């Protein structure tokens, strides 16, 4: 009996492999424990050097053949060369603290290690930093395909609902450019490019807000 078979016998079946990944209870094969990749020389999304591990367990929480995460416009405020960081918070800056976490999967529900995620957003007042790199940064998923972003809830600006921009790229694959949205926002109904498929799951916690979203990239 394999380790995962034993685990399935001991853990209630209602708990999916995705949840086990979140709890840190699903063992990752040693061959899949990739070390973190270095940023590209430009810091912008580029090709990572590691291949996607083939032996990570698929997770039934995402279903084989699910539609990939949809693309959306980059908008006018993207800048290459963002810093390598998962923490965009500026000490003393106003705003409701927000963490966004989740996984990057293939269409066959395999977690993607070393996927590059490049985030950028408005500040608490709805303004983008176009001269520096405030509220901008890129990171890589871990060996389980997980990412974690520390930031604030972005402010509103004319014509748009609240959103966070992101570019996602698996090693040696094409870049997905899209946006993440917040549930319950009044402007979701009037924003011309808002799409419900890009809604995060968001809850209020003592420290602020916690959001989750899993990306499904268009390859197996």
mmCIF file of C-alpha atoms in Angstrom:
data_model
loop_
_atom_site.group_PDB
_atom_site.id
_atom_site.type_symbol
_atom_site.label_atom_id
_atom_site.label_comp_id
_atom_site.label_asym_id
_atom_site.label_seq_id
_atom_site.Cartn_x
_atom_site.Cartn_y
_atom_site.Cartn_z
ATOM 1 C CA UNK A 1 0.000 0.000 0.000
ATOM 2 C CA UNK A 2 1.414 3.381 -0.916
ATOM 3 C CA UNK A 3 1.737 6.318 1.447
ATOM 4 C CA UNK A 4 -1.143 8.140 -0.259
ATOM 5 C CA UNK A 5 -3.369 5.019 -0.105
ATOM 6 C CA UNK A 6 -2.768 4.822 3.632
ATOM 7 C CA UNK A 7 -3.538 8.485 3.999
ATOM 8 C CA UNK A 8 -6.796 8.088 2.077
ATOM 9 C CA UNK A 9 -7.801 5.267 4.447
ATOM 10 C CA UNK A 10 -7.124 7.389 7.520
ATOM 11 C CA UNK A 11 -8.547 10.730 6.357
ATOM 12 C CA UNK A 12 -12.326 11.132 5.776
ATOM 13 C CA UNK A 13 -13.094 10.963 2.052
ATOM 14 C CA UNK A 14 -14.749 14.389 2.174
ATOM 15 C CA UNK A 15 -11.274 15.888 2.540
ATOM 16 C CA UNK A 16 -9.804 16.212 -0.930
ATOM 17 C CA UNK A 17 -6.168 15.939 -1.890
ATOM 18 C CA UNK A 18 -6.253 19.681 -2.494
ATOM 19 C CA UNK A 19 -7.246 20.189 1.140
ATOM 20 C CA UNK A 20 -4.475 17.833 2.231
ATOM 21 C CA UNK A 21 -2.032 19.983 0.292
ATOM 22 C CA UNK A 22 -3.341 23.017 2.158
ATOM 23 C CA UNK A 23 -2.911 21.232 5.488
ATOM 24 C CA UNK A 24 0.567 20.028 4.568
ATOM 25 C CA UNK A 25 -0.449 16.384 5.046
ATOM 26 C CA UNK A 26 0.097 15.162 1.501
ATOM 27 C CA UNK A 27 3.676 14.028 1.005
ATOM 28 C CA UNK A 28 5.438 15.334 -2.072
ATOM 29 C CA UNK A 29 7.709 12.787 -3.770
ATOM 30 C CA UNK A 30 11.360 13.594 -3.231
ATOM 31 C CA UNK A 31 11.939 13.914 -6.971
ATOM 32 C CA UNK A 32 9.348 16.696 -7.068
ATOM 33 C CA UNK A 33 10.865 18.773 -4.275
ATOM 34 C CA UNK A 34 12.291 21.456 -6.513
ATOM 35 C CA UNK A 35 14.282 24.318 -5.104
ATOM 36 C CA UNK A 36 13.064 27.874 -5.635
ATOM 37 C CA UNK A 37 14.056 29.331 -8.993
ATOM 38 C CA UNK A 38 15.955 32.558 -9.346
ATOM 39 C CA UNK A 39 14.295 35.613 -10.890
ATOM 40 C CA UNK A 40 15.020 36.370 -14.511
ATOM 41 C CA UNK A 41 17.495 39.126 -15.243
ATOM 42 C CA UNK A 42 14.631 41.467 -16.086
ATOM 43 C CA UNK A 43 12.428 40.367 -13.197
ATOM 44 C CA UNK A 44 9.469 40.140 -15.606
ATOM 45 C CA UNK A 45 7.664 36.882 -16.384
ATOM 46 C CA UNK A 46 9.971 34.664 -18.383
ATOM 47 C CA UNK A 47 10.799 31.046 -18.855
ATOM 48 C CA UNK A 48 11.716 29.183 -15.682
ATOM 49 C CA UNK A 49 14.215 26.389 -15.995
ATOM 50 C CA UNK A 50 12.538 23.532 -14.133
ATOM 51 C CA UNK A 51 10.095 21.150 -15.808
ATOM 52 C CA UNK A 52 6.667 20.525 -14.290
ATOM 53 C CA UNK A 53 6.897 17.448 -12.038
ATOM 54 C CA UNK A 54 4.964 14.521 -13.483
ATOM 55 C CA UNK A 55 4.584 12.564 -10.247
ATOM 56 C CA UNK A 56 2.654 14.962 -8.027
ATOM 57 C CA UNK A 57 -0.781 13.636 -7.129
ATOM 58 C CA UNK A 58 -3.701 15.063 -9.099
ATOM 59 C CA UNK A 59 -6.333 16.654 -6.898
ATOM 60 C CA UNK A 60 -10.023 15.831 -7.384
ATOM 61 C CA UNK A 61 -10.981 19.293 -6.084
ATOM 62 C CA UNK A 62 -10.106 20.512 -9.556
ATOM 63 C CA UNK A 63 -11.516 18.179 -12.189
ATOM 64 C CA UNK A 64 -9.583 16.767 -15.097
ATOM 65 C CA UNK A 65 -10.660 18.772 -18.123
ATOM 66 C CA UNK A 66 -11.852 21.838 -16.172
ATOM 67 C CA UNK A 67 -11.742 25.021 -18.213
ATOM 68 C CA UNK A 68 -8.478 26.938 -17.830
ATOM 69 C CA UNK A 69 -8.452 30.258 -15.999
ATOM 70 C CA UNK A 70 -9.560 32.931 -18.449
ATOM 71 C CA UNK A 71 -7.263 35.688 -19.654
ATOM 72 C CA UNK A 72 -8.006 39.377 -19.210
ATOM 73 C CA UNK A 73 -6.432 42.598 -20.366
ATOM 74 C CA UNK A 74 -3.092 43.671 -18.931
ATOM 75 C CA UNK A 75 -4.310 47.257 -18.636
ATOM 76 C CA UNK A 76 -2.137 50.360 -18.836
ATOM 77 C CA UNK A 77 -0.227 49.989 -15.569
ATOM 78 C CA UNK A 78 1.910 46.873 -15.927
ATOM 79 C CA UNK A 79 5.667 47.372 -15.441
ATOM 80 C CA UNK A 80 8.365 44.746 -16.024
ATOM 81 C CA UNK A 81 11.236 44.218 -13.588
ATOM 82 C CA UNK A 82 9.094 43.897 -10.464
ATOM 83 C CA UNK A 83 10.968 42.835 -7.316
ATOM 84 C CA UNK A 84 11.097 39.192 -6.244
ATOM 85 C CA UNK A 85 8.836 39.282 -3.184
ATOM 86 C CA UNK A 86 5.607 37.800 -1.870
ATOM 87 C CA UNK A 87 5.032 40.719 0.532
ATOM 88 C CA UNK A 88 3.821 43.947 -1.074
ATOM 89 C CA UNK A 89 2.866 45.640 2.202
ATOM 90 C CA UNK A 90 4.509 49.006 2.846
ATOM 91 C CA UNK A 91 4.918 49.648 6.593
ATOM 92 C CA UNK A 92 2.656 52.456 7.717
ATOM 93 C CA UNK A 93 0.697 52.636 4.467
ATOM 94 C CA UNK A 94 -3.094 52.796 4.891
ATOM 95 C CA UNK A 95 -5.301 49.936 3.801
ATOM 96 C CA UNK A 96 -6.985 46.740 4.935
ATOM 97 C CA UNK A 97 -4.473 43.915 5.118
ATOM 98 C CA UNK A 98 -5.103 41.096 2.654
ATOM 99 C CA UNK A 99 -3.506 37.725 2.047
ATOM 100 C CA UNK A 100 -4.185 35.872 -1.204
ATOM 101 C CA UNK A 101 -3.202 32.226 -1.427
ATOM 102 C CA UNK A 102 -3.900 29.239 -3.618
ATOM 103 C CA UNK A 103 -2.400 26.835 -6.111
ATOM 104 C CA UNK A 104 -1.421 26.715 -9.753
ATOM 105 C CA UNK A 105 -2.684 23.568 -11.514
ATOM 106 C CA UNK A 106 -2.563 22.104 -14.986
ATOM 107 C CA UNK A 107 -5.792 21.058 -16.736
ATOM 108 C CA UNK A 108 -5.211 17.541 -15.429
ATOM 109 C CA UNK A 109 -5.056 18.966 -11.871
ATOM 110 C CA UNK A 110 -1.322 18.532 -11.374
ATOM 111 C CA UNK A 111 0.194 21.172 -9.069
ATOM 112 C CA UNK A 112 2.745 23.280 -10.934
ATOM 113 C CA UNK A 113 5.980 23.806 -9.024
ATOM 114 C CA UNK A 114 8.070 26.864 -9.871
ATOM 115 C CA UNK A 115 5.227 28.708 -11.612
ATOM 116 C CA UNK A 116 5.938 32.426 -11.810
ATOM 117 C CA UNK A 117 3.264 34.848 -10.559
ATOM 118 C CA UNK A 118 3.707 38.594 -11.078
ATOM 119 C CA UNK A 119 1.183 40.747 -9.151
ATOM 120 C CA UNK A 120 0.437 44.457 -9.410
ATOM 121 C CA UNK A 121 -2.383 46.594 -8.008
ATOM 122 C CA UNK A 122 -3.599 50.017 -6.932
ATOM 123 C CA UNK A 123 -2.931 51.408 -3.469
ATOM 124 C CA UNK A 124 -5.606 52.203 -0.886
ATOM 125 C CA UNK A 125 -6.551 55.368 -2.806
ATOM 126 C CA UNK A 126 -6.878 53.598 -6.154
ATOM 127 C CA UNK A 127 -3.567 54.888 -7.551
ATOM 128 C CA UNK A 128 -0.823 52.843 -9.238
ATOM 129 C CA UNK A 129 2.839 53.547 -8.646
ATOM 130 C CA UNK A 130 4.139 54.215 -12.162
ATOM 131 C CA UNK A 131 7.520 55.599 -11.123
ATOM 132 C CA UNK A 132 8.615 52.888 -8.669
ATOM 133 C CA UNK A 133 7.512 49.413 -7.645
ATOM 134 C CA UNK A 134 5.124 49.917 -4.752
ATOM 135 C CA UNK A 135 2.363 47.278 -4.690
ATOM 136 C CA UNK A 136 4.207 45.210 -7.303
ATOM 137 C CA UNK A 137 6.140 41.963 -6.991
ATOM 138 C CA UNK A 138 6.676 38.494 -8.378
ATOM 139 C CA UNK A 139 7.139 35.090 -6.728
ATOM 140 C CA UNK A 140 7.357 31.381 -7.557
ATOM 141 C CA UNK A 141 5.100 28.559 -6.414
ATOM 142 C CA UNK A 142 6.597 26.014 -4.055
ATOM 143 C CA UNK A 143 7.039 22.292 -4.737
ATOM 144 C CA UNK A 144 3.308 21.766 -4.088
ATOM 145 C CA UNK A 145 2.267 24.472 -6.545
ATOM 146 C CA UNK A 146 1.242 26.867 -3.772
ATOM 147 C CA UNK A 147 1.614 30.655 -3.693
ATOM 148 C CA UNK A 148 0.963 33.222 -0.955
ATOM 149 C CA UNK A 149 0.697 36.996 -1.360
ATOM 150 C CA UNK A 150 0.638 39.604 1.423
ATOM 151 C CA UNK A 151 -0.841 42.943 0.366
ATOM 152 C CA UNK A 152 -3.814 45.270 1.033
ATOM 153 C CA UNK A 153 -7.287 45.477 -0.442
ATOM 154 C CA UNK A 154 -6.811 47.749 -3.481
ATOM 155 C CA UNK A 155 -8.724 51.019 -3.668
ATOM 156 C CA UNK A 156 -11.241 52.026 -6.310
ATOM 157 C CA UNK A 157 -10.662 54.283 -9.272
ATOM 158 C CA UNK A 158 -13.136 55.544 -11.910
ATOM 159 C CA UNK A 159 -14.645 52.911 -14.186
ATOM 160 C CA UNK A 160 -13.339 49.790 -12.416
ATOM 161 C CA UNK A 161 -14.278 47.531 -9.556
ATOM 162 C CA UNK A 162 -11.659 46.320 -7.056
ATOM 163 C CA UNK A 163 -9.167 43.978 -8.687
ATOM 164 C CA UNK A 164 -5.625 42.625 -8.578
ATOM 165 C CA UNK A 165 -3.635 42.066 -11.769
ATOM 166 C CA UNK A 166 -1.516 38.958 -12.207
ATOM 167 C CA UNK A 167 0.593 37.200 -14.812
ATOM 168 C CA UNK A 168 1.050 33.455 -14.308
ATOM 169 C CA UNK A 169 3.587 31.321 -16.163
ATOM 170 C CA UNK A 170 4.424 27.654 -15.680
ATOM 171 C CA UNK A 171 7.997 26.655 -16.530
ATOM 172 C CA UNK A 172 8.503 26.769 -20.303
ATOM 173 C CA UNK A 173 4.836 27.596 -20.953
ATOM 174 C CA UNK A 174 2.954 30.645 -22.191
ATOM 175 C CA UNK A 175 2.085 33.541 -19.886
ATOM 176 C CA UNK A 176 -1.492 33.881 -18.646
ATOM 177 C CA UNK A 177 -2.437 37.515 -17.960
ATOM 178 C CA UNK A 178 -5.599 37.967 -15.914
ATOM 179 C CA UNK A 179 -7.210 39.739 -12.947
ATOM 180 C CA UNK A 180 -8.696 38.669 -9.613
ATOM 181 C CA UNK A 181 -11.917 40.133 -8.215
ATOM 182 C CA UNK A 182 -13.647 40.510 -4.857
ATOM 183 C CA UNK A 183 -17.155 39.176 -4.156
ATOM 184 C CA UNK A 184 -19.929 41.515 -3.040
ATOM 185 C CA UNK A 185 -18.472 44.636 -4.641
ATOM 186 C CA UNK A 186 -21.218 46.982 -5.977
ATOM 187 C CA UNK A 187 -19.089 47.910 -8.972
ATOM 188 C CA UNK A 188 -18.859 44.285 -10.093
ATOM 189 C CA UNK A 189 -22.222 44.895 -11.781
ATOM 190 C CA UNK A 190 -21.027 47.915 -13.769
ATOM 191 C CA UNK A 191 -17.424 47.013 -14.598
ATOM 192 C CA UNK A 192 -17.398 46.117 -18.302
ATOM 193 C CA UNK A 193 -14.675 43.445 -18.001
ATOM 194 C CA UNK A 194 -15.591 41.912 -14.643
ATOM 195 C CA UNK A 195 -16.011 38.135 -14.875
ATOM 196 C CA UNK A 196 -17.438 35.931 -12.120
ATOM 197 C CA UNK A 197 -15.019 33.140 -13.026
ATOM 198 C CA UNK A 198 -12.223 35.261 -11.580
ATOM 199 C CA UNK A 199 -13.842 35.891 -8.195
ATOM 200 C CA UNK A 200 -11.712 35.025 -5.208
ATOM 201 C CA UNK A 201 -13.180 33.412 -2.121
ATOM 202 C CA UNK A 202 -12.729 36.113 0.534
ATOM 203 C CA UNK A 203 -13.372 36.043 4.253
ATOM 204 C CA UNK A 204 -12.885 38.530 7.067
ATOM 205 C CA UNK A 205 -10.316 37.616 9.732
ATOM 206 C CA UNK A 206 -9.002 39.558 12.750
ATOM 207 C CA UNK A 207 -6.002 40.825 10.775
ATOM 208 C CA UNK A 208 -8.063 41.933 7.765
ATOM 209 C CA UNK A 209 -9.096 39.791 4.787
ATOM 210 C CA UNK A 210 -8.069 36.414 3.426
ATOM 211 C CA UNK A 211 -8.618 35.526 -0.224
ATOM 212 C CA UNK A 212 -8.070 32.252 -2.057
ATOM 213 C CA UNK A 213 -7.937 31.438 -5.752
ATOM 214 C CA UNK A 214 -6.545 28.517 -7.767
ATOM 215 C CA UNK A 215 -5.267 29.051 -11.296
ATOM 216 C CA UNK A 216 -5.712 26.346 -13.935
ATOM 217 C CA UNK A 217 -3.266 26.746 -16.810
ATOM 218 C CA UNK A 218 -4.024 25.545 -20.325
ATOM 219 C CA UNK A 219 -1.792 22.518 -20.589
ATOM 220 C CA UNK A 220 -1.865 19.035 -19.134
#
